[in-house]
Tab-separated table of C-alpha atoms in Angstrom:
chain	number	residue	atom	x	y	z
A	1	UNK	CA	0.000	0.000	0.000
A	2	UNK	CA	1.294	3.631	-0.892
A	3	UNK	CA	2.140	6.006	1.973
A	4	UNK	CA	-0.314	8.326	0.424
A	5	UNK	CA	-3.189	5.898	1.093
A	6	UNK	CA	-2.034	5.652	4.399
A	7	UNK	CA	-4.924	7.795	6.588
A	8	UNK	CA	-3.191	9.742	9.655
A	9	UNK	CA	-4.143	8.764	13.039
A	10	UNK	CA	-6.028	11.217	15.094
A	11	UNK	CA	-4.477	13.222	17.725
A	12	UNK	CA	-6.386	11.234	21.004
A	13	UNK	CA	-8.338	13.896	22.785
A	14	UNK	CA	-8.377	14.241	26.382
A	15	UNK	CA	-11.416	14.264	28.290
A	16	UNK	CA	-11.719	16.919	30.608
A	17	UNK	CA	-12.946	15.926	33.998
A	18	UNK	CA	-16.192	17.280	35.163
A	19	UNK	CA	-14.531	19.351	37.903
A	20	UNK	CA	-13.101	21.364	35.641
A	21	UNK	CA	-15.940	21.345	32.799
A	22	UNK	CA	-18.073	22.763	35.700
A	23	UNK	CA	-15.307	25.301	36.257
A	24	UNK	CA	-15.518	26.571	32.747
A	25	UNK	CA	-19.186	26.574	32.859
A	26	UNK	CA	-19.361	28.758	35.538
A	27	UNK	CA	-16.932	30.989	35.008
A	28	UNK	CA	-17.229	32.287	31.727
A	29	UNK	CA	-14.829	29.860	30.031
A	30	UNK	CA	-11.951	30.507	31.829
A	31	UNK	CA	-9.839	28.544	34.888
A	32	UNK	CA	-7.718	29.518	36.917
A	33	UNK	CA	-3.971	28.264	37.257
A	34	UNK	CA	-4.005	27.937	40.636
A	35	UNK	CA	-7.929	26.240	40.257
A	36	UNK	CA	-6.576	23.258	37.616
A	37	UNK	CA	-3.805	22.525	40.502
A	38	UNK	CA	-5.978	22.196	43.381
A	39	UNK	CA	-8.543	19.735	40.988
A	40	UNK	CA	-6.054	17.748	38.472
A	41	UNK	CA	-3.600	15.800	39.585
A	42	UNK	CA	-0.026	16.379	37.779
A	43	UNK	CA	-0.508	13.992	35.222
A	44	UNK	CA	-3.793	15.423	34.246
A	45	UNK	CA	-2.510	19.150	34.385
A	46	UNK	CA	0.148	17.924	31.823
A	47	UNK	CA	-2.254	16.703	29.891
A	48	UNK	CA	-4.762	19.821	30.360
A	49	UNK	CA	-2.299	22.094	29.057
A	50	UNK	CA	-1.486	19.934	25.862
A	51	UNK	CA	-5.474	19.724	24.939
A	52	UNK	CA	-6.494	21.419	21.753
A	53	UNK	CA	-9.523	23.411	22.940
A	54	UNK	CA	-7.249	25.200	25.760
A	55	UNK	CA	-5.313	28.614	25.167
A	56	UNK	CA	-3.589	30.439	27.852
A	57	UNK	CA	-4.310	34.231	27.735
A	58	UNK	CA	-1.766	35.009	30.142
A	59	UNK	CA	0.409	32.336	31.954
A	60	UNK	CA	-1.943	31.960	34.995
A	61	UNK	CA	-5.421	31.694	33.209
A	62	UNK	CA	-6.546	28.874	30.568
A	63	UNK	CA	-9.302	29.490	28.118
A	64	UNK	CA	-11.896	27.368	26.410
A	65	UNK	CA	-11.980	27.693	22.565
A	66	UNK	CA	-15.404	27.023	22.630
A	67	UNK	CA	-16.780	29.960	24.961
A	68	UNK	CA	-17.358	33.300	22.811
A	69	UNK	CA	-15.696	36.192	23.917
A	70	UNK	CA	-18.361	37.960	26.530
A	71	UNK	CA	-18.333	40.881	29.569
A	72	UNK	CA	-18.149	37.994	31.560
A	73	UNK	CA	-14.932	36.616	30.110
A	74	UNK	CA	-13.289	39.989	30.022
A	75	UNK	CA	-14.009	40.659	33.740
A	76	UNK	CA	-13.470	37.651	35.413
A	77	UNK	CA	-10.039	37.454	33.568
A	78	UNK	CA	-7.778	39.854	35.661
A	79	UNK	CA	-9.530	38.329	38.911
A	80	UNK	CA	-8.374	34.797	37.845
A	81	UNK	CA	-4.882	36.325	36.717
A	82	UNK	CA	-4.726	37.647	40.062
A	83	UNK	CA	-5.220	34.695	42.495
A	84	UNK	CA	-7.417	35.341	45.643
A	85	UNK	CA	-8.679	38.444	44.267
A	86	UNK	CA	-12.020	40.322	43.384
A	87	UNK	CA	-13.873	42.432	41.120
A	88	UNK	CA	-13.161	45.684	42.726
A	89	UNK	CA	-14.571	49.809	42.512
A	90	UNK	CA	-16.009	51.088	38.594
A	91	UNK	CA	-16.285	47.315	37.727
A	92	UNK	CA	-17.377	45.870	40.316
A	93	UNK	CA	-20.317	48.398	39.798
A	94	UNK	CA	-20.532	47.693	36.144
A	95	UNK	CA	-21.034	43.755	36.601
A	96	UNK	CA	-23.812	44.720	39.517
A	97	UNK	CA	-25.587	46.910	37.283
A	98	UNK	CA	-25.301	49.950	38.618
A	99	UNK	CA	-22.041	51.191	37.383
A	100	UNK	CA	-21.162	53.579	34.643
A	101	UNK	CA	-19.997	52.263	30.781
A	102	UNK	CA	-16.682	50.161	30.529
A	103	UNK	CA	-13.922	50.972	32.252
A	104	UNK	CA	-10.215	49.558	31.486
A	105	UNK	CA	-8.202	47.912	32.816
A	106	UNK	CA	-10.490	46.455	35.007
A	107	UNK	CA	-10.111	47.229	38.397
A	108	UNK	CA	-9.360	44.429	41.285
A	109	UNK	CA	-8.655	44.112	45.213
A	110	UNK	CA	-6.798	41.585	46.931
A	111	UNK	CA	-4.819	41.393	49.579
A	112	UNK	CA	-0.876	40.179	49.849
A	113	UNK	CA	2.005	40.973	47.368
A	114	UNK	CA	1.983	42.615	44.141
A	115	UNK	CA	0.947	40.312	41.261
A	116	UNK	CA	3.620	41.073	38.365
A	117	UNK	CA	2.332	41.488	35.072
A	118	UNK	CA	-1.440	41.193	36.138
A	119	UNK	CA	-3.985	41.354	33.288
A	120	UNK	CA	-6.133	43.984	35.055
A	121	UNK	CA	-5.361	46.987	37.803
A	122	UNK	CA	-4.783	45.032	41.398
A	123	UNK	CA	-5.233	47.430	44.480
A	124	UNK	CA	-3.673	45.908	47.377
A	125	UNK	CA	-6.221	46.012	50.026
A	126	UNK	CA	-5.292	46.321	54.132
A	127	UNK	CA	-7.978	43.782	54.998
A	128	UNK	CA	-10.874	41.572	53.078
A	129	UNK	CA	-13.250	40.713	55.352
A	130	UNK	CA	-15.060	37.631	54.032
A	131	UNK	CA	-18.642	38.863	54.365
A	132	UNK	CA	-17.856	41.718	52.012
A	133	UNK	CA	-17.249	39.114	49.819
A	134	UNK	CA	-19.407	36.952	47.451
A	135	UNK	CA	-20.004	35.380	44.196
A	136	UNK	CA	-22.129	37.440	41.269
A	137	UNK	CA	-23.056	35.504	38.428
A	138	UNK	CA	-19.919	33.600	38.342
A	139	UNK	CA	-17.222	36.137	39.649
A	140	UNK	CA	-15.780	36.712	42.792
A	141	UNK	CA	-16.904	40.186	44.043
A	142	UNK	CA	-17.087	42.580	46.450
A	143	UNK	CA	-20.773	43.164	47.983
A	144	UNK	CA	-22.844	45.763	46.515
A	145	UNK	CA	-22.797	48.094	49.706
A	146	UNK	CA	-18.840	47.517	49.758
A	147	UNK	CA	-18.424	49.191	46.364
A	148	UNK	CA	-20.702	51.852	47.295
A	149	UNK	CA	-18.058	52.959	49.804
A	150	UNK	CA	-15.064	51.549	47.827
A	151	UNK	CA	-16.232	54.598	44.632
A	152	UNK	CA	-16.645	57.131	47.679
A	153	UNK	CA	-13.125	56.912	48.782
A	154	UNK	CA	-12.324	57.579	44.681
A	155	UNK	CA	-14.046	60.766	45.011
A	156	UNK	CA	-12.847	61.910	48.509
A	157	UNK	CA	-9.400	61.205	46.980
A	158	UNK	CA	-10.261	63.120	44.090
A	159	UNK	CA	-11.403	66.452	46.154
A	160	UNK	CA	-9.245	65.814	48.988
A	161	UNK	CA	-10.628	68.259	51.627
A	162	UNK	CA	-7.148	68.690	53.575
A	163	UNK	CA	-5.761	70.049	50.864
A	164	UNK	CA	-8.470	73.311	50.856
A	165	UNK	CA	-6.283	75.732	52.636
A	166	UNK	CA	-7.874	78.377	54.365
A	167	UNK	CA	-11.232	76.701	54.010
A	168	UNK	CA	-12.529	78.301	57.577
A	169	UNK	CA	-15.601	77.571	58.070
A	170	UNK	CA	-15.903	75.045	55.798
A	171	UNK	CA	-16.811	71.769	56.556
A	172	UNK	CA	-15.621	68.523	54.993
A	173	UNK	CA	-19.511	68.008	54.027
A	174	UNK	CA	-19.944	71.278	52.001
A	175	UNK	CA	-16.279	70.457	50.238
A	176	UNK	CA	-17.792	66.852	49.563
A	177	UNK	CA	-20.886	67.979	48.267
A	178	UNK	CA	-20.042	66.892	44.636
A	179	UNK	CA	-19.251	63.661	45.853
A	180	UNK	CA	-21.873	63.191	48.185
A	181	UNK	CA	-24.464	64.309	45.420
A	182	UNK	CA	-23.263	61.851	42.724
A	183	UNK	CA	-22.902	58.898	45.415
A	184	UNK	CA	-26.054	59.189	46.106
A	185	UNK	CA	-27.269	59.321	42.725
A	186	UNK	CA	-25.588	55.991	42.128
A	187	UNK	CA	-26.737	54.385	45.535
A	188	UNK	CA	-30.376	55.285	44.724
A	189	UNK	CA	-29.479	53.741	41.217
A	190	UNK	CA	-28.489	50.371	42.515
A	191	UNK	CA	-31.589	50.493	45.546
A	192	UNK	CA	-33.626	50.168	42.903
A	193	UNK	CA	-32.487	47.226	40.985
A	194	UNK	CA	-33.118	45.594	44.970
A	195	UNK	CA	-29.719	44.785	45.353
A	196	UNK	CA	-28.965	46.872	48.436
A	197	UNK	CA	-29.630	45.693	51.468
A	198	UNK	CA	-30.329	48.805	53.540
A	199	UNK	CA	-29.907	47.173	57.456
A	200	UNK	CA	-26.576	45.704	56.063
A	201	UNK	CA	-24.962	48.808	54.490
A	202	UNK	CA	-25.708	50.939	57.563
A	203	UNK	CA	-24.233	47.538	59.898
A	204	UNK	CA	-21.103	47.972	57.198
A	205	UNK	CA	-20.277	51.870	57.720
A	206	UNK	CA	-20.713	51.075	61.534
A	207	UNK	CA	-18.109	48.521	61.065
A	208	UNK	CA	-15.324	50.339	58.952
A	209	UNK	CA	-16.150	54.408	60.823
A	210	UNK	CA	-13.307	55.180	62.318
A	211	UNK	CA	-10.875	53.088	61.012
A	212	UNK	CA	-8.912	55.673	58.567
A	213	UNK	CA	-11.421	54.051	55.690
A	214	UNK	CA	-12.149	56.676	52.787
A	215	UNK	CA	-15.397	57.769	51.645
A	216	UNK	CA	-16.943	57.457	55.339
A	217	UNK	CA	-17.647	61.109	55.263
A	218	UNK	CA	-19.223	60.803	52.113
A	219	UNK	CA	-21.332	57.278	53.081
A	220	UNK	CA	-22.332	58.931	56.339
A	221	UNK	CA	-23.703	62.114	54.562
A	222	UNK	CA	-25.734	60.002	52.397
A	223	UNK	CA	-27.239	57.473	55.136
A	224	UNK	CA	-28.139	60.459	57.388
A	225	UNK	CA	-31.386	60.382	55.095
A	226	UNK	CA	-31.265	56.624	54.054
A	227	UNK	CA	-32.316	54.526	56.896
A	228	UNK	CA	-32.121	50.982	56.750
A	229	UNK	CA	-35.995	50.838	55.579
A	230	UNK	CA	-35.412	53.387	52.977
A	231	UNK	CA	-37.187	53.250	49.740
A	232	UNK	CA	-35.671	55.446	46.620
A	233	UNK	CA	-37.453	57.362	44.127
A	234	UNK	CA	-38.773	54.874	41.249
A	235	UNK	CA	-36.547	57.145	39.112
A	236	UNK	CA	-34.141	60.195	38.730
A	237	UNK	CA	-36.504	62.695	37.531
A	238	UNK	CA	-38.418	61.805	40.713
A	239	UNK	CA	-35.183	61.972	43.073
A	240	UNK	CA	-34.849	65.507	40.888
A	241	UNK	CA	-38.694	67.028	41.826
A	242	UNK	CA	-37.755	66.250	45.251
A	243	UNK	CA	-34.960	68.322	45.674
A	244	UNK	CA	-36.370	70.785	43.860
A	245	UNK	CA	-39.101	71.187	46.848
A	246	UNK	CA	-37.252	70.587	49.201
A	247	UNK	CA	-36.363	73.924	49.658
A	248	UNK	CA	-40.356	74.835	50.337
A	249	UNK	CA	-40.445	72.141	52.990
A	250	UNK	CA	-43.141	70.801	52.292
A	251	UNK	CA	-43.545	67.074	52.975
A	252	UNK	CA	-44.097	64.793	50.051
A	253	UNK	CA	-45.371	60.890	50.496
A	254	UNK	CA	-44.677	58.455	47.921
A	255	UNK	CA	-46.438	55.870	46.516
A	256	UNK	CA	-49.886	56.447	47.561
A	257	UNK	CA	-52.584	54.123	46.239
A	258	UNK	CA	-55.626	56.514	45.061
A	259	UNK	CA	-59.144	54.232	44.641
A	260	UNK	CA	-62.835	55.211	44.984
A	261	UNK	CA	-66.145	53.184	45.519
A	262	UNK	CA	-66.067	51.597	42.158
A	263	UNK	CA	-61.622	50.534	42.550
A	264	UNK	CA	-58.235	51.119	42.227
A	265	UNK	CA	-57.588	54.652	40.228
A	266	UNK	CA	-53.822	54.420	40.736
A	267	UNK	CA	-50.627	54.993	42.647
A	268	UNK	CA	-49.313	58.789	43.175
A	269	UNK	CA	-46.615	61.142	45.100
């Protein structure tokens, strides 16, 4: 028989073990170095690296040809890169929902040593405490309330009061105002989509007050008329009307069902 009737033998392909399928599942199509370690054993990781549906976009993340590109995959990339990290400030807010457009490089926290050559923006964080953690459609990520105060300390940084000389009478609060006003904005924003838990934020500004942690001016500004209970507008233009009569004092309820003999006529302010 002629070598060129000779059919080449497939390259065997290596089954992935469902550990790790389920990885790549939930995550976006991406694992973690430091993930395939702690479920292959070293025979399998050899083999894991070798398979044909696996890239490596950097040295400490593997990829799944298979998975489109996505958000997903682009955020949860940098926290892999960085082991033992989070999403962290602008997106962290952008993969809750409440955040502003894309921002790059995307921002994580961890704490320890510097990751060198990290995919994303690491801040080294003093402390993590667990329950600020958790686990948003796939990604590790800081709570919701957490961010909140993790953007304030951007702005304070930004305005840094100390550095208004000669401010005399002026308070920390009227130098914050910007800040305060757009932090509350975005809080508002992310009360409605229901994914602030109002008893918990006020728990978490108890907790961190008086630790040196940035933005607690700001937070405290804002929760001195958000109470744990607190409801926010349905919308901005309604958050707007309010603080344009605010100034006339007069008190305003919301969401009060109207009806008459016959029913329902509707819901008003």
């Amino acid at each position: 028989m002629a070598r060129s009737d000779v059919h080449p033998v497939p390259e065997r392909c290596v089954v992935f073990p469902r550990r790790v399928l389920d990885l790549f599942a939930e995550q976006h199509g991406v694992v973690g170095l430091h993930q395939a370690r702690a479920h292959l054993s070293a025979n399998e990781l050899r083999q894991f690296k070798r398979h044909p549906h696996v890239t490596r976009p950097t040295k400490r993340v593997f990829r799944h040809q298979a998975v489109p590109d996505s958000l997903g995959m682009q955020l949860i990339l940098p926290v892999l890169d960085a082991p033992e990290s989070v999403l962290w400030g602008r997106s962290g807010a952008l993969w809750w929902g409440f955040g502003p457009d894309r921002d790059y490089p995307v921002h994580v926290g961890r704490v320890g040593a510097t990751v060198h050559n990290a995919l994303g923006r690491v801040h080294r964080l003093t402390t993590l405490d667990p329950i600020d953690v958790t686990v948003h459609r796939g990604i590790p990520i800081m709570r919701p309330e957490r961010i909140i105060l993790a953007l304030a300390a951007d702005e304070t940084r930004q305005i840094c009061p100390s550095r208004y000389r000669g401010r005399r009478d002026l308070s920390d609060e009227i130098v914050l105002a910007p800040a305060i006003h757009k932090m509350a904005a975005m809080l508002d924003h992310a009360w409605r989509l229901r994914i602030i838990d109002g008893p918990f934020l006020h728990a978490m500004y108890e907790r961190l007050r008086g630790k040196g942690q940035a933005g607690t001016i700001v937070l405290r500004e804002i929760l001195a008329t958000r109470p744990p209970d607190y409801v926010p507008t349905d919308s901005r233009l309604e958050a707007r009307f309010e603080e344009i009569i605010a100034p006339s004092h007069r008190r305003l309820r919301r969401r009060v069902e109207i009806d008459d003999a016959v029913g329902r006529i509707g819901r008003v302010d």
